[in-house]
Short mmCIF file of C-alpha atoms in Angstrom, two decimals:
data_model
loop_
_atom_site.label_atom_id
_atom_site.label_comp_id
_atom_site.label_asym_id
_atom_site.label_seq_id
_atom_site.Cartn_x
_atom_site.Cartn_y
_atom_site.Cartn_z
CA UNK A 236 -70.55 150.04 223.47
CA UNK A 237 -67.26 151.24 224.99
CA UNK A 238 -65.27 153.75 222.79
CA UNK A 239 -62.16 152.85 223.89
CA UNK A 240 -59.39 150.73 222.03
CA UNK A 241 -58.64 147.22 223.20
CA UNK A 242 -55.40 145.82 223.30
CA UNK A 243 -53.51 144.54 220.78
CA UNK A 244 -53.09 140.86 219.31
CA UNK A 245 -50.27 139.18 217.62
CA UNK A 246 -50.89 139.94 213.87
CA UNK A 247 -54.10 141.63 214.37
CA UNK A 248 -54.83 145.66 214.99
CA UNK A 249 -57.19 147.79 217.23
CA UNK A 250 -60.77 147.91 217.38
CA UNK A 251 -61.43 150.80 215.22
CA UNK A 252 -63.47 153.85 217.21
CA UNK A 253 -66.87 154.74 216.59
CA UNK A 254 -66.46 157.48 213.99
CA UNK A 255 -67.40 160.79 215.73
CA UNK A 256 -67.42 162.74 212.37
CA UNK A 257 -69.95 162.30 209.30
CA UNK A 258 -67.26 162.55 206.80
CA UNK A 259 -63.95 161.30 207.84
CA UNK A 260 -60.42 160.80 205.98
CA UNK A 261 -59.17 159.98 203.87
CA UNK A 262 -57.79 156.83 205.13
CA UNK A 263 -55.62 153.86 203.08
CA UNK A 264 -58.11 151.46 202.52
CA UNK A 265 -56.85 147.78 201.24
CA UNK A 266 -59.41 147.85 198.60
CA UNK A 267 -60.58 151.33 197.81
CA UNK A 268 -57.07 152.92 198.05
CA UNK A 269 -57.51 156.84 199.35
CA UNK A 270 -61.22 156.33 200.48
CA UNK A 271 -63.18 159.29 202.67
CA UNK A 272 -65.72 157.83 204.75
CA UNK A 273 -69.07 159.02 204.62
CA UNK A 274 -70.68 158.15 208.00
CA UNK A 275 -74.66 158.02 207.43
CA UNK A 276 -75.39 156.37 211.27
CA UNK A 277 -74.24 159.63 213.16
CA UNK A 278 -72.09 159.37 216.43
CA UNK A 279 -73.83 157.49 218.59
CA UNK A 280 -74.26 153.85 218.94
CA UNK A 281 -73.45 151.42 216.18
CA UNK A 282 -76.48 150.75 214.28
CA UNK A 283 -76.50 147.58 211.96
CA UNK A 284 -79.01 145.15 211.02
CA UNK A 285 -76.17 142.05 211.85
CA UNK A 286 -73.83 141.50 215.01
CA UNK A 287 -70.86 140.05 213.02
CA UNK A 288 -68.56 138.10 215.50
CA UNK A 289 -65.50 139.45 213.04
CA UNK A 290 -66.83 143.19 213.56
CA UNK A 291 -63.78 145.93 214.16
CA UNK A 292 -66.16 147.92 215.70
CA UNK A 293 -67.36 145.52 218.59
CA UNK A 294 -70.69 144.70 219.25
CA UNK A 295 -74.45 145.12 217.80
CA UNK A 296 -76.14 146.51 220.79
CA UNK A 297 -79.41 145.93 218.96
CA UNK A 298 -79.69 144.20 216.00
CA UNK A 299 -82.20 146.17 213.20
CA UNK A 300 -83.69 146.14 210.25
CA UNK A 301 -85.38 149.66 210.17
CA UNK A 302 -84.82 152.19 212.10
CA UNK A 303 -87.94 153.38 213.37
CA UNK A 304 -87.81 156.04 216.29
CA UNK A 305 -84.00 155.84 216.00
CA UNK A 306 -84.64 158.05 213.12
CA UNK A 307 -84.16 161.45 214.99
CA UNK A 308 -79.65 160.37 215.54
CA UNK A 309 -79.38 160.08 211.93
CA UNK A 310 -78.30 163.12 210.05
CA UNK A 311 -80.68 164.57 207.37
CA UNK A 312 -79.56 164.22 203.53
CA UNK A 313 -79.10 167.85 203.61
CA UNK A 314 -76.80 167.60 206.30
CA UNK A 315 -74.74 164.94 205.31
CA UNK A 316 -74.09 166.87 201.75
CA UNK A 317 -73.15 169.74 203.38
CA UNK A 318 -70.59 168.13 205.69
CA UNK A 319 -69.13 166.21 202.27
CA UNK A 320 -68.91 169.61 200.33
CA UNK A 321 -66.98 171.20 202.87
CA UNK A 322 -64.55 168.33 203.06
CA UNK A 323 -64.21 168.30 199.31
CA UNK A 324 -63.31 171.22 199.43
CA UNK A 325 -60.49 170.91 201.30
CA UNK A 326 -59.29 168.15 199.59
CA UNK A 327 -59.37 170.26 196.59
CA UNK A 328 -57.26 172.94 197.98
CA UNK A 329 -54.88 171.24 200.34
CA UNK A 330 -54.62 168.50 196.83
CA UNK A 331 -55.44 165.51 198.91
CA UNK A 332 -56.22 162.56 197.09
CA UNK A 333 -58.61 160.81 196.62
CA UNK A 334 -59.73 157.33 195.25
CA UNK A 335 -63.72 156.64 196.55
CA UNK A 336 -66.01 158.53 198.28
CA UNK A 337 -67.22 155.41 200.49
CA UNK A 338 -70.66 155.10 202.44
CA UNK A 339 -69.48 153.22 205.63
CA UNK A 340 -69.32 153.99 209.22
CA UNK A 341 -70.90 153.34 212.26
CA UNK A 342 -73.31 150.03 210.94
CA UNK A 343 -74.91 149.64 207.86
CA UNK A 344 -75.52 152.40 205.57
CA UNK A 345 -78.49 151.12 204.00
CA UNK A 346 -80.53 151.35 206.66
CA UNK A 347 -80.69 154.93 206.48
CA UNK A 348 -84.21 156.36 204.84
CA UNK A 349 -82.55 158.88 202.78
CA UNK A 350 -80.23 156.40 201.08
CA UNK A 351 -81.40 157.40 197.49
CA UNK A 352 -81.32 160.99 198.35
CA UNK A 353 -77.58 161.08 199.70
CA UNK A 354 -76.68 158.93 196.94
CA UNK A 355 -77.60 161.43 194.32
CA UNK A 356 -76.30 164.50 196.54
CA UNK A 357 -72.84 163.11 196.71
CA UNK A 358 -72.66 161.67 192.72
CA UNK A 359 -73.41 165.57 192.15
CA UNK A 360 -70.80 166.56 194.29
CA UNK A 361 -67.91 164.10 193.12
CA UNK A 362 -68.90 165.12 189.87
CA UNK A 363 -67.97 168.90 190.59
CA UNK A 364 -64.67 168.24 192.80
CA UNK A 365 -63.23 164.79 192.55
CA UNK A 366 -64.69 163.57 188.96
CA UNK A 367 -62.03 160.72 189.00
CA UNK A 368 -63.15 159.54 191.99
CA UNK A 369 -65.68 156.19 192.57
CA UNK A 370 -68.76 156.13 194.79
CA UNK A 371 -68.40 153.10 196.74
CA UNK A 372 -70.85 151.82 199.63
CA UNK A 373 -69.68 148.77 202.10
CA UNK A 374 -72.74 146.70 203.21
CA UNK A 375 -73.84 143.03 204.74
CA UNK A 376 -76.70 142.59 202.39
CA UNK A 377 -79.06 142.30 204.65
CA UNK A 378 -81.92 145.30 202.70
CA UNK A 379 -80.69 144.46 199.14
CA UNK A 380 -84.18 142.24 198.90
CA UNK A 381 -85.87 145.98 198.81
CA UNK A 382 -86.30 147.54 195.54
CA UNK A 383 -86.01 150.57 197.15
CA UNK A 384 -82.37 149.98 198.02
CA UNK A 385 -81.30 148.90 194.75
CA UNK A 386 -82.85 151.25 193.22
CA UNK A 387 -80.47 153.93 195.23
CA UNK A 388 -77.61 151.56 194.77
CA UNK A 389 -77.56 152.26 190.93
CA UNK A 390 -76.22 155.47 191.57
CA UNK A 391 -73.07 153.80 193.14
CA UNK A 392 -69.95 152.86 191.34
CA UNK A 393 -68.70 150.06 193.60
CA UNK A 394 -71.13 148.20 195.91
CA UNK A 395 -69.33 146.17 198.02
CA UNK A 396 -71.53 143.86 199.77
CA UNK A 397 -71.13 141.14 202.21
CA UNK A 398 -71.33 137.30 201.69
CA UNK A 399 -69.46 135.43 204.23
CA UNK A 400 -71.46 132.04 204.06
CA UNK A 401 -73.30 129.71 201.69
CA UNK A 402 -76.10 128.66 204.14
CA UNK A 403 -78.39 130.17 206.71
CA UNK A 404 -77.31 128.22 209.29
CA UNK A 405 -73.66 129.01 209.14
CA UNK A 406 -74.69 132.97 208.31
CA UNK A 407 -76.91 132.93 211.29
CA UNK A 408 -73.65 132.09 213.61
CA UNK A 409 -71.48 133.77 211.79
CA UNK A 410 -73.26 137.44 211.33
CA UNK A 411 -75.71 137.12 214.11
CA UNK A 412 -78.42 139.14 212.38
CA UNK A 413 -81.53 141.00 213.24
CA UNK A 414 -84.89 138.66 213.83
CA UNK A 415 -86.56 138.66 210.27
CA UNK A 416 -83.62 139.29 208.51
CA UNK A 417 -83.88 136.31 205.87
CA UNK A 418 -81.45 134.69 204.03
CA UNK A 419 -83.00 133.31 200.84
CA UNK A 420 -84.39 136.90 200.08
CA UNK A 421 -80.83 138.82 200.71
CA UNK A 422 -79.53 136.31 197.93
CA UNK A 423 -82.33 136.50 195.76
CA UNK A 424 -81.62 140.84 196.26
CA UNK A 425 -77.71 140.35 195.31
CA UNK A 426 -78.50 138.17 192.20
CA UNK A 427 -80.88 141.33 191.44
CA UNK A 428 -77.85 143.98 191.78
CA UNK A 429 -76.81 145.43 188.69
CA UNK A 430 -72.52 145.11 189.02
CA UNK A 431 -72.27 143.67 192.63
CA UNK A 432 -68.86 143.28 193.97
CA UNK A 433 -69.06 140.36 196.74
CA UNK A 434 -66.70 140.54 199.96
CA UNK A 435 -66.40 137.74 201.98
CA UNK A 436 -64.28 137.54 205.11
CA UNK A 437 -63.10 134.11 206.44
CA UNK A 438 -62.45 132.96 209.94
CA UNK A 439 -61.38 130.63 211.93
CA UNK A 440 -61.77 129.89 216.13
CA UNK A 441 -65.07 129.36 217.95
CA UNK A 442 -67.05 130.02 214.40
CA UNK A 443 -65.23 129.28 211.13
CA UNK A 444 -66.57 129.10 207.45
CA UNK A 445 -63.32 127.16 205.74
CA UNK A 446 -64.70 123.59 205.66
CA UNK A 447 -64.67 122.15 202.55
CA UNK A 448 -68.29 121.81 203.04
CA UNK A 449 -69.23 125.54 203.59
CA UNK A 450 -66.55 126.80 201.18
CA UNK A 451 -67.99 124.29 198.28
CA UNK A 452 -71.66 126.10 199.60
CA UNK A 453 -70.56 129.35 199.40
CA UNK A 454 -69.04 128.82 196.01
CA UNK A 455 -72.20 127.90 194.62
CA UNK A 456 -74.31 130.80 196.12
CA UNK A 457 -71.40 132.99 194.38
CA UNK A 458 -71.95 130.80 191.10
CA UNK A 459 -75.84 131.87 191.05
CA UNK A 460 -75.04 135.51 192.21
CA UNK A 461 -72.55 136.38 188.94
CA UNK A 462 -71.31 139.25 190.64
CA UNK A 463 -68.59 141.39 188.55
CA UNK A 464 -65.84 139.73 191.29
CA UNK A 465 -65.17 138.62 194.67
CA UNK A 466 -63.11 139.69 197.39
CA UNK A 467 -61.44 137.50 200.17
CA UNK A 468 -59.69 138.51 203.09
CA UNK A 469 -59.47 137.70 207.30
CA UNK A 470 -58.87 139.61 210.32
CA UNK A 471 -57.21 142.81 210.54
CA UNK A 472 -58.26 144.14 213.81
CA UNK A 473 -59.62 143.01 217.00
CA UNK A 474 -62.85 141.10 216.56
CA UNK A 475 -65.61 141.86 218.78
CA UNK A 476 -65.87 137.96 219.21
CA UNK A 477 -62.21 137.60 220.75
CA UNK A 478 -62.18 133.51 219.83
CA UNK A 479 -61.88 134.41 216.52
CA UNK A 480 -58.46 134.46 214.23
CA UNK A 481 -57.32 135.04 210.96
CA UNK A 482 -56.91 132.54 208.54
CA UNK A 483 -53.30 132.05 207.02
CA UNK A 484 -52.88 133.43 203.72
CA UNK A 485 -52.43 130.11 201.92
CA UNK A 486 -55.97 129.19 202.83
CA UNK A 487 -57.30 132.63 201.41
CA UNK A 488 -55.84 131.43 198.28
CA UNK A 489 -56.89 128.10 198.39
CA UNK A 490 -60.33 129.14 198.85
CA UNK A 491 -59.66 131.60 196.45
CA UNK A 492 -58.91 128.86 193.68
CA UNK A 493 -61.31 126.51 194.37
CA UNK A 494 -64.39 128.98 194.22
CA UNK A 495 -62.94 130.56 190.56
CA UNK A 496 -62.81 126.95 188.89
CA UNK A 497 -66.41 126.22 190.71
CA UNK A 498 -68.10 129.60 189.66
CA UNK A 499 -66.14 130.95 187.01
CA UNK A 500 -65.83 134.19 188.85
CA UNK A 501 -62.84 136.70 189.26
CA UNK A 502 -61.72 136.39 192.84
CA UNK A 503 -59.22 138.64 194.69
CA UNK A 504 -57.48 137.66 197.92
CA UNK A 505 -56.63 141.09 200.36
#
């Protein structure tokens, strides 16, 4: 995957880079406010168990769910709470501040094996410097079916995870995931999450999920999650799928109302 920015749309901003650093930031999130990223994938090629068409940071070059010999890129635990000590501590001195400490990156964070170890290394470590601070983790979904995973979840304040479509089909065009990724199980997992925040981002152009259909279908999947709340938003960067666009604001809240009256749940629109 090229590194290099692509040009700009109307309305729309750059690709983001692959993140070069493990901890990076902070940076002004929309949601999270003054968030430093914690990048558990390492530098090199994105890794991510789905090939979302919306992705800022292009491409999937190959789709996984586990990461097998791919292993050896990822930075230990050890390494990664080093790197996040050091930066804390500059934040303390130079008083930066800061909102989340947010598991993100180069793919999805879950799929590294020392999830539950990290986890615990950095709630020790926001604890001692930035005790105001939330834990946060941005994911698709796709290992929440593994107890594993949501057993290292607990130890997060604000698990964002991804639900951009009420039926396989649609999610399957939409987020392009990995072979054996499976649907009914990753909803089954987020209806097991203790305090799941649900993101969802809408589209519309050579795939879009705002037919009255698929919006009344994602509603109800949302309806037999019961997550805490839900979050809303379109494009704000280059897609890797360029016939994508955003969707105008009046059908974020549209969407917005229709799924609170249908499943009673708080819903934001970013």
């Amino acid at each position: 995957m090229s590194r290099k920015e692509t040009e700009m749309k109307p309305g729309v901003r750059r690709h983001l880079l692959v993140k070069e650093d493990l901890v990076y930031g902070p940076l002004l999130s929309r949601r999270l406010g003054h968030s430093l990223g914690v990048n558990l994938l390492g530098a090199g090629e994105k890794l991510c168990s789905f090939n979302c068409r919306y992705c800022q940071c292009g491409w999937t070059a190959r789709p996984i769910l586990e990461v097998g010999e791919l292993i050896a890129d990822l930075p230990a635990a050890e390494k990664v709470a080093d790197a996040l000590e050091a930066r804390l501590q500059q934040v303390c001195r130079e008083s930066i501040p800061i909102d989340a400490i947010t598991f993100s990156g180069n793919g999805e964070p879950t799929l590294h094996p020392e999830l539950q170890a990290i986890v615990n290394a950095a709630s020790v470590l926001r604890d001692r410097y930035v005790p105001h601070a939330k834990l946060a983790i941005l994911s698709n979904s796709s290992t929440v079916y593994r107890p594993e995973i949501r057993a290292a979840l607990e130890g997060v304040d604000l698990k964002l995870m991804k639900l951009d479509a009420g039926s396989e089909a649609l999610m399957r065009r939409i987020n392009l995931p990995a072979k054996g990724c499976d649907f009914a199980q990753m909803l089954q997992g987020l209806a097991q999450l203790d305090g799941v925040l649900l993101q969802a981002m809408f589209v519309w152009g050579r795939v879009a999920n705002t037919a009255p259909a698929a919006i009344r279908e994602w509603a109800d999947r949302v309806a037999a999650i019961r997550p805490l709340g839900v979050q809303v938003y379109t494009l704000d960067r280059v897609p890797a799928d360029s016939g994508l666009t955003p969707v105008s604001r009046a059908v974020l809240e549209s969407i917005a109302g229709y799924a609170r009256r249908r499943a009673h749940v708080a819903i934001e629109v970013y």
